Each structure stands twice: as C-alpha cells, then as structure tokens.
PDB file of C-alpha atoms in Angstrom:
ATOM      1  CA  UNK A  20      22.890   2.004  -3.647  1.00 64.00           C
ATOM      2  CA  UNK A  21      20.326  -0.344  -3.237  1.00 59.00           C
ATOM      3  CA  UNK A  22      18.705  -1.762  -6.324  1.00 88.00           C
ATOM      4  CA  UNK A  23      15.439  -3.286  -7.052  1.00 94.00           C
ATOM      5  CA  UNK A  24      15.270  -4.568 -10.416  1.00 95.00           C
ATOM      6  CA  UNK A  25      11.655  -5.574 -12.049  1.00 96.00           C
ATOM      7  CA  UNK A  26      11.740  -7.827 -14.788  1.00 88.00           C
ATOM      8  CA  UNK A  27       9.425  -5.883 -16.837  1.00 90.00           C
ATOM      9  CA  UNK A  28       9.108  -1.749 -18.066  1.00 92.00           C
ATOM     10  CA  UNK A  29       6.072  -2.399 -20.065  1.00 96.00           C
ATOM     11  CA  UNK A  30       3.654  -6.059 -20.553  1.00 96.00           C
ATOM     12  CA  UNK A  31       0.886  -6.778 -22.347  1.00 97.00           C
ATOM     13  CA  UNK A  32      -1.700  -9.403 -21.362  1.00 97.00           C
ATOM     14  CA  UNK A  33      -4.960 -11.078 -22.583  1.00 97.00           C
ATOM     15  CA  UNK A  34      -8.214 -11.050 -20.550  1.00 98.00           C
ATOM     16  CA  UNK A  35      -7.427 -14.425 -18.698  1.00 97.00           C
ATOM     17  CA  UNK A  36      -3.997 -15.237 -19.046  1.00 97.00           C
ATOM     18  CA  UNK A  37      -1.782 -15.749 -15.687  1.00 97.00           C
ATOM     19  CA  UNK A  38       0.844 -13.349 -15.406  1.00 97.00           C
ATOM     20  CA  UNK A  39       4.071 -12.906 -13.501  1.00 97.00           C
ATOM     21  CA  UNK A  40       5.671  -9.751 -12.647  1.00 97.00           C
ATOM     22  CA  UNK A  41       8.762 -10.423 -11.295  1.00 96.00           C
ATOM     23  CA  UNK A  42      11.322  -7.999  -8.558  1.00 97.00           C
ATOM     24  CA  UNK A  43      14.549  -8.834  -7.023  1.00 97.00           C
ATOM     25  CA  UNK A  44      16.861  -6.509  -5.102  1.00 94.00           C
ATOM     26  CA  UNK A  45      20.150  -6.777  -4.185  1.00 91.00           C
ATOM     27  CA  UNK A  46      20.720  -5.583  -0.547  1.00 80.00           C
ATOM     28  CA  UNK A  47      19.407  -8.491   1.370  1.00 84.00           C
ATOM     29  CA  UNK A  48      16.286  -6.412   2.839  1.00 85.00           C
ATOM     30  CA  UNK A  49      13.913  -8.322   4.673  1.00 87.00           C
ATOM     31  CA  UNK A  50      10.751  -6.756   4.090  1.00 89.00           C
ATOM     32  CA  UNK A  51       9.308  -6.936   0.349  1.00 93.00           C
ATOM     33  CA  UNK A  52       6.305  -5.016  -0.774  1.00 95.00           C
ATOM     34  CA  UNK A  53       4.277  -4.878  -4.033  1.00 97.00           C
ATOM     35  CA  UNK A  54       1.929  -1.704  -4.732  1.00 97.00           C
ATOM     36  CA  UNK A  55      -0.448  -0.885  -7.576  1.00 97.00           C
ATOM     37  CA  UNK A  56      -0.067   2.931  -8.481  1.00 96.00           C
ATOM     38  CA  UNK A  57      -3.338   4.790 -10.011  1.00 95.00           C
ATOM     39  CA  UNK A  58      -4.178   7.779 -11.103  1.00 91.00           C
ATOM     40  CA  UNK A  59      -6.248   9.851  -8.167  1.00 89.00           C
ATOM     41  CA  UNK A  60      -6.187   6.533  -5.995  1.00 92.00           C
ATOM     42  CA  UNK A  61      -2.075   7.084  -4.906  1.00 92.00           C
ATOM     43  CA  UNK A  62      -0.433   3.866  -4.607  1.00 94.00           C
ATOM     44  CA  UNK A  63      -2.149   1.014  -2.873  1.00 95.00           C
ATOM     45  CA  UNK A  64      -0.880  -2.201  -0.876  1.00 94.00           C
ATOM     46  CA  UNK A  65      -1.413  -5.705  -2.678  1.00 97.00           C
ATOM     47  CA  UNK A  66       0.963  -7.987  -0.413  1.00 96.00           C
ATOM     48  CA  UNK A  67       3.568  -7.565   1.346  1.00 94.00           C
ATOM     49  CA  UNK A  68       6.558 -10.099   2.688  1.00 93.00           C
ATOM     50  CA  UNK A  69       9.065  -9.878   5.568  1.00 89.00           C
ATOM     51  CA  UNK A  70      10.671 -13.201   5.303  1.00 88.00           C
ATOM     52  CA  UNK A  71      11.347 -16.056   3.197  1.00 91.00           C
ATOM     53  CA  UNK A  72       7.876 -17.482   2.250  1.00 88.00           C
ATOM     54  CA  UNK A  73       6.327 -15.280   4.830  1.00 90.00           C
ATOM     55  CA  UNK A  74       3.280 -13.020   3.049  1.00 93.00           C
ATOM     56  CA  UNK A  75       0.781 -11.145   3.993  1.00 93.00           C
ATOM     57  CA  UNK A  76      -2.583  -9.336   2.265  1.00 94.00           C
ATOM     58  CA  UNK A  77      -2.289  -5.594   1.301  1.00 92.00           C
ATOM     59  CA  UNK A  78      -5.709  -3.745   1.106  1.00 92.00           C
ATOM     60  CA  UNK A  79      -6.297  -5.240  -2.803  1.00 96.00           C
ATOM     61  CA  UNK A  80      -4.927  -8.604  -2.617  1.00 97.00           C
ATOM     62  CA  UNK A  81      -8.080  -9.628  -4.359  1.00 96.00           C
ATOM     63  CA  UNK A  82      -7.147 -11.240  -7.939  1.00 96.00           C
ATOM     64  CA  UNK A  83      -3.394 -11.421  -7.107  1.00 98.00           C
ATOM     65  CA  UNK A  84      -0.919 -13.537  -5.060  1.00 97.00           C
ATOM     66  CA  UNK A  85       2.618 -14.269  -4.506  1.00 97.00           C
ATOM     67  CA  UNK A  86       5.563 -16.169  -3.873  1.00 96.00           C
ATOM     68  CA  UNK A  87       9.063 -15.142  -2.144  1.00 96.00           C
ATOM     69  CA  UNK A  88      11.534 -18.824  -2.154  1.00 95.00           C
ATOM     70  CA  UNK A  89      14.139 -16.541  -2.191  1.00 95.00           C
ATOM     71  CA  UNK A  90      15.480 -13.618   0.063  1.00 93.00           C
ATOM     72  CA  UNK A  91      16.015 -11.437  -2.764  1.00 95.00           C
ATOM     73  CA  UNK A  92      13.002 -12.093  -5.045  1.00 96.00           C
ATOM     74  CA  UNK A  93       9.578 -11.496  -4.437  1.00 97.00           C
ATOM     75  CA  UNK A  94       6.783 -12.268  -7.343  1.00 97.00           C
ATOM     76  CA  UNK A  95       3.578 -10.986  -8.022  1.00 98.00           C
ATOM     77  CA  UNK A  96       0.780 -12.934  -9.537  1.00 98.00           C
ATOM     78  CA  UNK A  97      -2.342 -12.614 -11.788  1.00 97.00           C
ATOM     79  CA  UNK A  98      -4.233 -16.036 -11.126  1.00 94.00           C
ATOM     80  CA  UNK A  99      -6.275 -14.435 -14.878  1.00 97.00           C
ATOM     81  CA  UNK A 100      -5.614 -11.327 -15.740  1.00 97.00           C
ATOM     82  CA  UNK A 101      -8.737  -8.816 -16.100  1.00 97.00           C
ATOM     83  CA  UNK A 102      -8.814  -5.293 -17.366  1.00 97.00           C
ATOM     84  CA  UNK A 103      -9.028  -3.761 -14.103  1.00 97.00           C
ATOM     85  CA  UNK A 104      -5.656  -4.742 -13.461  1.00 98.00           C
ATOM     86  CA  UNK A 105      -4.320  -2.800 -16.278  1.00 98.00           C
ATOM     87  CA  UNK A 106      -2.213  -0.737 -14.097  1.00 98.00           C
ATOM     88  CA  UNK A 107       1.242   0.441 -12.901  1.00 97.00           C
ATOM     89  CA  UNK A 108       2.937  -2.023 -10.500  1.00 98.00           C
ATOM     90  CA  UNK A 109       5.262  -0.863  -7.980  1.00 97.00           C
ATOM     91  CA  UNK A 110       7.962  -3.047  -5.915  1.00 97.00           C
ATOM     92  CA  UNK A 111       9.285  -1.803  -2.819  1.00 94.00           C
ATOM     93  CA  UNK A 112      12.356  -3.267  -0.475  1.00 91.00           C
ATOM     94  CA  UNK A 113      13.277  -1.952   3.242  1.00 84.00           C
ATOM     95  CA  UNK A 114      15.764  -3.355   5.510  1.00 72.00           C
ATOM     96  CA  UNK A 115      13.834  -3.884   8.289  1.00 64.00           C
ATOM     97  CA  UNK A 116      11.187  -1.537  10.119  1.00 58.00           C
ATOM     98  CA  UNK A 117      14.168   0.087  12.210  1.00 58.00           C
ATOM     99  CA  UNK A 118      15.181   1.509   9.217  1.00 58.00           C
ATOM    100  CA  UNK A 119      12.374   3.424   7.991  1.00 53.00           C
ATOM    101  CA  UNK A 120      13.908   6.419   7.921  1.00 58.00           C
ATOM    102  CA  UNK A 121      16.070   5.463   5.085  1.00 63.00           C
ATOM    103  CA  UNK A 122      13.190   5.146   3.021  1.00 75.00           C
ATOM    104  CA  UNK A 123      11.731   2.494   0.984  1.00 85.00           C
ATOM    105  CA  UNK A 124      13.288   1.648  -2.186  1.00 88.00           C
ATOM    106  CA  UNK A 125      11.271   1.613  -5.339  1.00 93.00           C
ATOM    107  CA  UNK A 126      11.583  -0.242  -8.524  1.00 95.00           C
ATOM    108  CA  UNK A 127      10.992   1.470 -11.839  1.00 94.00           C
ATOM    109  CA  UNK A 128       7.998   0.023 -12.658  1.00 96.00           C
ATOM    110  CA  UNK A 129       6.075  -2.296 -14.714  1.00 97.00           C
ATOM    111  CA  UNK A 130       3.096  -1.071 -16.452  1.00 97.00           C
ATOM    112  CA  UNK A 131       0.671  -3.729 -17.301  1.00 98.00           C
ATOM    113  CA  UNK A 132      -1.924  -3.488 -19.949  1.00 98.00           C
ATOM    114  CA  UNK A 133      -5.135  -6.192 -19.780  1.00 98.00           C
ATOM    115  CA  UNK A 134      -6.713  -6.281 -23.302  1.00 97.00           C
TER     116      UNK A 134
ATOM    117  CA  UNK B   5      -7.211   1.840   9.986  1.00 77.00           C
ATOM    118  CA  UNK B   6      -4.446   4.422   8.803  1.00 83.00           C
ATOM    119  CA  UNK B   7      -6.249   6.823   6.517  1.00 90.00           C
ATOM    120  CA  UNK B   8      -3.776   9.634   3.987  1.00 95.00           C
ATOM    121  CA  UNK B   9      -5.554  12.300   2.171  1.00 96.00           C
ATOM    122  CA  UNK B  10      -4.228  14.662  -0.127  1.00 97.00           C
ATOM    123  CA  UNK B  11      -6.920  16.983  -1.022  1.00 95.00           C
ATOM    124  CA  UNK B  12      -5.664  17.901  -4.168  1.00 95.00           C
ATOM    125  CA  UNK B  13      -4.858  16.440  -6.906  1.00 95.00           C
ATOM    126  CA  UNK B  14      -3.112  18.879  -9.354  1.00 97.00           C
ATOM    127  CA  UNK B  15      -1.426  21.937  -8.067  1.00 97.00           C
ATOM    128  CA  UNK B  16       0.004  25.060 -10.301  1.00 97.00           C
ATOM    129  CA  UNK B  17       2.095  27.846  -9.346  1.00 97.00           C
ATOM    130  CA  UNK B  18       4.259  29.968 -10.832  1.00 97.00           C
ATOM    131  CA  UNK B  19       8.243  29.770 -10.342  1.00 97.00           C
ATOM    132  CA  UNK B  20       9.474  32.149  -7.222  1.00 97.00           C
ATOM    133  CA  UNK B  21       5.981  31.450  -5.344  1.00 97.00           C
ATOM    134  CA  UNK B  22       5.390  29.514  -2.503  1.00 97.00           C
ATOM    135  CA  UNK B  23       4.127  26.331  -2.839  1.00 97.00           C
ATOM    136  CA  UNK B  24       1.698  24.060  -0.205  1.00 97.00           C
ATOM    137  CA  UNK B  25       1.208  20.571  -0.955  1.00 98.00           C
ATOM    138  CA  UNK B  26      -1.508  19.495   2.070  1.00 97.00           C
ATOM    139  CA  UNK B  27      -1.758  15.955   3.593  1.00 97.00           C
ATOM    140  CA  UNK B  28      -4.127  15.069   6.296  1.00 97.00           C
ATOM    141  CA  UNK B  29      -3.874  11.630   7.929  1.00 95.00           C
ATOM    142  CA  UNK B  30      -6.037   9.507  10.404  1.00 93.00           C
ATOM    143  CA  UNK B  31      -4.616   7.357  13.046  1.00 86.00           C
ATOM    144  CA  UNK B  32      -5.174   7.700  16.985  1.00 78.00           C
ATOM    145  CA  UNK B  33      -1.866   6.795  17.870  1.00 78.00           C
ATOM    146  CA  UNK B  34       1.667   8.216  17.115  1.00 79.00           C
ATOM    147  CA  UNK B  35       2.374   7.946  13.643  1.00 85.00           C
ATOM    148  CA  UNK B  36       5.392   8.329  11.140  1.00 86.00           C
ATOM    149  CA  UNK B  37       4.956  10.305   8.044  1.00 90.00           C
ATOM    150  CA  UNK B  38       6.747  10.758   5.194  1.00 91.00           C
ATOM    151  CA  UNK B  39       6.769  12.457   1.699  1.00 95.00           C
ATOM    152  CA  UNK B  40       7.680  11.008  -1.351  1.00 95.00           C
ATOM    153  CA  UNK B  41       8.280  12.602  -4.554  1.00 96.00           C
ATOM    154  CA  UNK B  42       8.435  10.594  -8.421  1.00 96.00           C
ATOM    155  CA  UNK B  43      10.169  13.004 -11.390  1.00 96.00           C
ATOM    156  CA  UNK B  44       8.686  12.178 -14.614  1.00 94.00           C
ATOM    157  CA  UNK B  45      10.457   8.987 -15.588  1.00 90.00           C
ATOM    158  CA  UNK B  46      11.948   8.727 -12.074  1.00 93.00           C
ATOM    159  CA  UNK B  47      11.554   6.263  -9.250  1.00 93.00           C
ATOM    160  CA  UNK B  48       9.419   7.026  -6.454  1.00 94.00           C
ATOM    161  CA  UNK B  49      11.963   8.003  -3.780  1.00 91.00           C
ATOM    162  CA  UNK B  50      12.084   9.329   0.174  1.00 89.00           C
ATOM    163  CA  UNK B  51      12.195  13.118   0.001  1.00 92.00           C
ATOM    164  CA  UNK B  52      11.621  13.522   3.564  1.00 89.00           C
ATOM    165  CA  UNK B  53      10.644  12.288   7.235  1.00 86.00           C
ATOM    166  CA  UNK B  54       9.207  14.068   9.904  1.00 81.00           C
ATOM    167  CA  UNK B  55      11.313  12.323  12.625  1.00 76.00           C
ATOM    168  CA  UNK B  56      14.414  14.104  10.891  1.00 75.00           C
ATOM    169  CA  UNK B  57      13.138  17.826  11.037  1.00 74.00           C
ATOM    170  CA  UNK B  58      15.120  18.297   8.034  1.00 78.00           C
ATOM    171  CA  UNK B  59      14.726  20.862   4.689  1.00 81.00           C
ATOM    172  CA  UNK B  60      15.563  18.521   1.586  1.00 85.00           C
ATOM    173  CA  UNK B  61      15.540  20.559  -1.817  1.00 91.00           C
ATOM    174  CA  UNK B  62      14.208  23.532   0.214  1.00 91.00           C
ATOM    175  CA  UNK B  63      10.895  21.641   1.313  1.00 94.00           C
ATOM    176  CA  UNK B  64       9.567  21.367   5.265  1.00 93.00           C
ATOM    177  CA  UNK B  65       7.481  19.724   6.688  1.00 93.00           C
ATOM    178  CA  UNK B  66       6.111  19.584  10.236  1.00 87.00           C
ATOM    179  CA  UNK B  67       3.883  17.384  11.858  1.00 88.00           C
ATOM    180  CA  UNK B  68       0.979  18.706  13.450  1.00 90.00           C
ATOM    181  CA  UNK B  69      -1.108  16.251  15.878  1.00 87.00           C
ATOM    182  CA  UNK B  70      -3.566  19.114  16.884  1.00 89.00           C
ATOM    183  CA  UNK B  71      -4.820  19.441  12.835  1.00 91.00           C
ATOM    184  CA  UNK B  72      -3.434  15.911  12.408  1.00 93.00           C
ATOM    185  CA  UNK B  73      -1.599  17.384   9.056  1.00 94.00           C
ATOM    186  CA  UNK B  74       2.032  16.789   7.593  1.00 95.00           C
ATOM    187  CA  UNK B  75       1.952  19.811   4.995  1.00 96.00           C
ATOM    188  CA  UNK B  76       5.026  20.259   2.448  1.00 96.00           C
ATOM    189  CA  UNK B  77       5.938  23.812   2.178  1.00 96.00           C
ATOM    190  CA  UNK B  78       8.371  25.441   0.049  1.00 96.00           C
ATOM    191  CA  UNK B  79       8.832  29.447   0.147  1.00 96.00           C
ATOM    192  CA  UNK B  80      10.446  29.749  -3.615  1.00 97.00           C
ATOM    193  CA  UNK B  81       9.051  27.486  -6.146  1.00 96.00           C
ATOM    194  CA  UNK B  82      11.846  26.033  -9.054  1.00 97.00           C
ATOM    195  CA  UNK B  83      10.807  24.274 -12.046  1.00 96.00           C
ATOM    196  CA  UNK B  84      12.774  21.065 -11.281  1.00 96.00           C
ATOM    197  CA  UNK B  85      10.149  20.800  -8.614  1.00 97.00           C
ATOM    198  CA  UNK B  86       7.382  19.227 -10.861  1.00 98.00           C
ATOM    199  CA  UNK B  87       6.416  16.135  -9.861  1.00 98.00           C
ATOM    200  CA  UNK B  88       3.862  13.725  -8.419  1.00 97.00           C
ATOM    201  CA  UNK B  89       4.006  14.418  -4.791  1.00 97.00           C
ATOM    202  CA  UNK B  90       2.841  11.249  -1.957  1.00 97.00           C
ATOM    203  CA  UNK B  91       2.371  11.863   1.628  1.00 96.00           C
ATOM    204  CA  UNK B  92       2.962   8.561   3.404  1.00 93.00           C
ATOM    205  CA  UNK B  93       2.184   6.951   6.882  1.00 91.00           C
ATOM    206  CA  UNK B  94       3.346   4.201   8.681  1.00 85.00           C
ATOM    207  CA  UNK B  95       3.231   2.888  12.529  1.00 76.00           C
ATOM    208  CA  UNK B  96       6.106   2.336  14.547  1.00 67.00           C
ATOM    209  CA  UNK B  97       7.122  -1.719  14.385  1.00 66.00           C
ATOM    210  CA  UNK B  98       5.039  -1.922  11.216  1.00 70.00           C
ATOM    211  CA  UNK B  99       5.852  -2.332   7.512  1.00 73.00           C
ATOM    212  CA  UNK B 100       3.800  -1.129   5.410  1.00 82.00           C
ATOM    213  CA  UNK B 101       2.948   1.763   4.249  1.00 88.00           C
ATOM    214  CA  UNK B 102      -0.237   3.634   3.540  1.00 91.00           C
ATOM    215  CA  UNK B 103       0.193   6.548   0.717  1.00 94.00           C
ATOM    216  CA  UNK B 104      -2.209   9.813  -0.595  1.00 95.00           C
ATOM    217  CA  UNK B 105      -3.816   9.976  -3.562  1.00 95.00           C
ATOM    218  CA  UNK B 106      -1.291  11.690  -4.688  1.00 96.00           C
ATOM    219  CA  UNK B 107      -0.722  15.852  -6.089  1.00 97.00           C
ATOM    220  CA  UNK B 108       0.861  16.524  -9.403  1.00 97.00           C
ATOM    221  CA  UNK B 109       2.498  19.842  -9.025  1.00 98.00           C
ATOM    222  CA  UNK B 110       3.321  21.745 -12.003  1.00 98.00           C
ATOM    223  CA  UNK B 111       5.372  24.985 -11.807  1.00 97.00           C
ATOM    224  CA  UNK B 112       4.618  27.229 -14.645  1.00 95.00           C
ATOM    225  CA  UNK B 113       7.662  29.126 -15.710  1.00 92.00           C
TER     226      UNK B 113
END
C-alpha cells in the first residue's frame, strides 16, 4: 500500500511563529498535493506539486508556501502563523493523472491550532 | 472554474432505509467525479468513480450530465456507514481536485 506519512497528528503554534508541516510518501508518485479540511467548507486546495521543485497555487495559497527538493517529500509552510489557519491539514499523493482512478492517497492528518 | 456542491451538510436515517447523499457539480466540459468517504479516525479514502460503474459497500453512483449530478445511493442503510461523505471532481489531464462541502451521515440504529 501506498503510504503518506505527515510528520505531525496534532501542533500547536503562536500567533506569528513560522511553521512547517511536513509529508513524505513512499511510492514515488509524482503529483503532491496539500489541502486544508473545514468544517462546512469540504477540503480546499493550498498548492499542489507534480515534480521536483515544480509548485503550483491551490485556491488558498494565501499565507502559505512550499518546498518539494525531494521526490518523496513535499512541505507546507506558514510564513507567520495566524488563527485562521487553525485548521486540519491534509496531504495527498497520486501517481500521475492516468491514474486517477486509483484514487488519491491521503495522509492522516495534522491538526494545527494558532493561539 | 470547477464548482462541487453538496447541499447538505448532515444527513440522518435510520438503519435498513435508503440513503441519498446529493452532489451537484459545475463544469461545461466532461468531467470525472468521484466520492470519497473518511470513518471517524480514518483517512480520507476513494470509495468510488464514476468511470468504473461499480457498487463499493453497496453504494452507486451515476453520473448525470442532463441534472449535472453524481448522487450516492444506497437502498439498505448499515451503521458502519457513518461517515463524512466528499463528492469530488477533476478534469481529464489535470491534477487536482476540487471537493464538496462535505455531508456527515449518521445512521441511527
């Protein structure tokens, strides 16, 4: 099975500190995805990566960035954290676009809290 | 842009009844949808595609371009079916993909 592995079940931040929420999976996929799950507002896109330093914006990417130097890892990052990012952060992996049909694979989770 | 709606956002029936989670999408072209389903404490994971035509768990789901709707049906209702429920879209050659709101479906035993 394929696994993607986020650092982190559960962080807690300050108002203004940078934080890094880190996801690596183990199947050599391509295409690298980091979502922000709500409650009533589903899961939404932040960035997204099919290659090696290759990123592009989500719909939210405001606030955040991130950084793939490796195939198999793809970070997400909080320039200064605010409370409106106190969320749940989803990673995602899929092979390649051909492959949709197997799904995306999800990580468990991290669930941030901004105080 | 690629627009999911799931018009509601908690959903309670009773086990043996049939059960209707509804997803409406926007998109002029020929989209793919999906459903995905997250157990409490679960990962969010692929319960089914519409390019398959299959019945996972005893749930359906057709695709209809007229109403522009990917409703999940189930005729019998089992408590193992409560979950959060996400319909899904993507286009073909793209990545990404553009999820519901979301429906929380509680069967009441």
């Amino acid at each position: 099975d394929v696994k993607v592995t986020q650092s982190s079940r559960y962080l807690v931040k300050r108002t203004g500190e940078k934080v890094f929420l880190e996801c690596v999976q183990d199947m050599d996929h391509e295409n690298m995805f980091w979502y922000r799950q709500d409650p009533g507002l589903g899961l939404r896109l932040i960035y997204f990566s099919y290659d090696v330093k290759m990123k592009e914006k989500g719909d939210i990417p405001e606030g955040y960035s991130v950084s793939r130097e490796k195939k198999e890892r793809f970070s997400l990052i909080l320039e200064s954290a605010s409370t409106n990012q106190t969320s749940m952060y989803l990673c995602a992996s899929i092979l390649d676009p051909g492959h949709k049909e197997y799904g995306y694979t999800f990580g468990s989770g991290t669930r941030l809290t901004v105080v | 842009a690629q627009r999911v709606t799931q018009p509601e956002k908690l959903l309670s029936v009773f086990k043996g009844a049939p059960v209707e989670l509804k997803c409406n999408y926007s998109y002029s072209g020929s989209p793919e949808l999906f459903w995905y389903v997250q157990y409490s404490r679960q990962r969010l994971q692929l319960l089914l595609r519409h390019i398959s035509r299959e019945s996972i768990k005893g749930f359906t789901a057709d695709l209809n371009k007229g109403e522009t709707s990917f409703h999940l049906k189930k005729p019998f209702a089992q408590e193992e079916d409560s979950a959060m429920y996400y319909c899904a879209l993507t286009i073909q050659g793209a990545q990404k993909l553009v999820f519901g709101q979301g429906t929380r479906l509680t069967i009441n035993p």
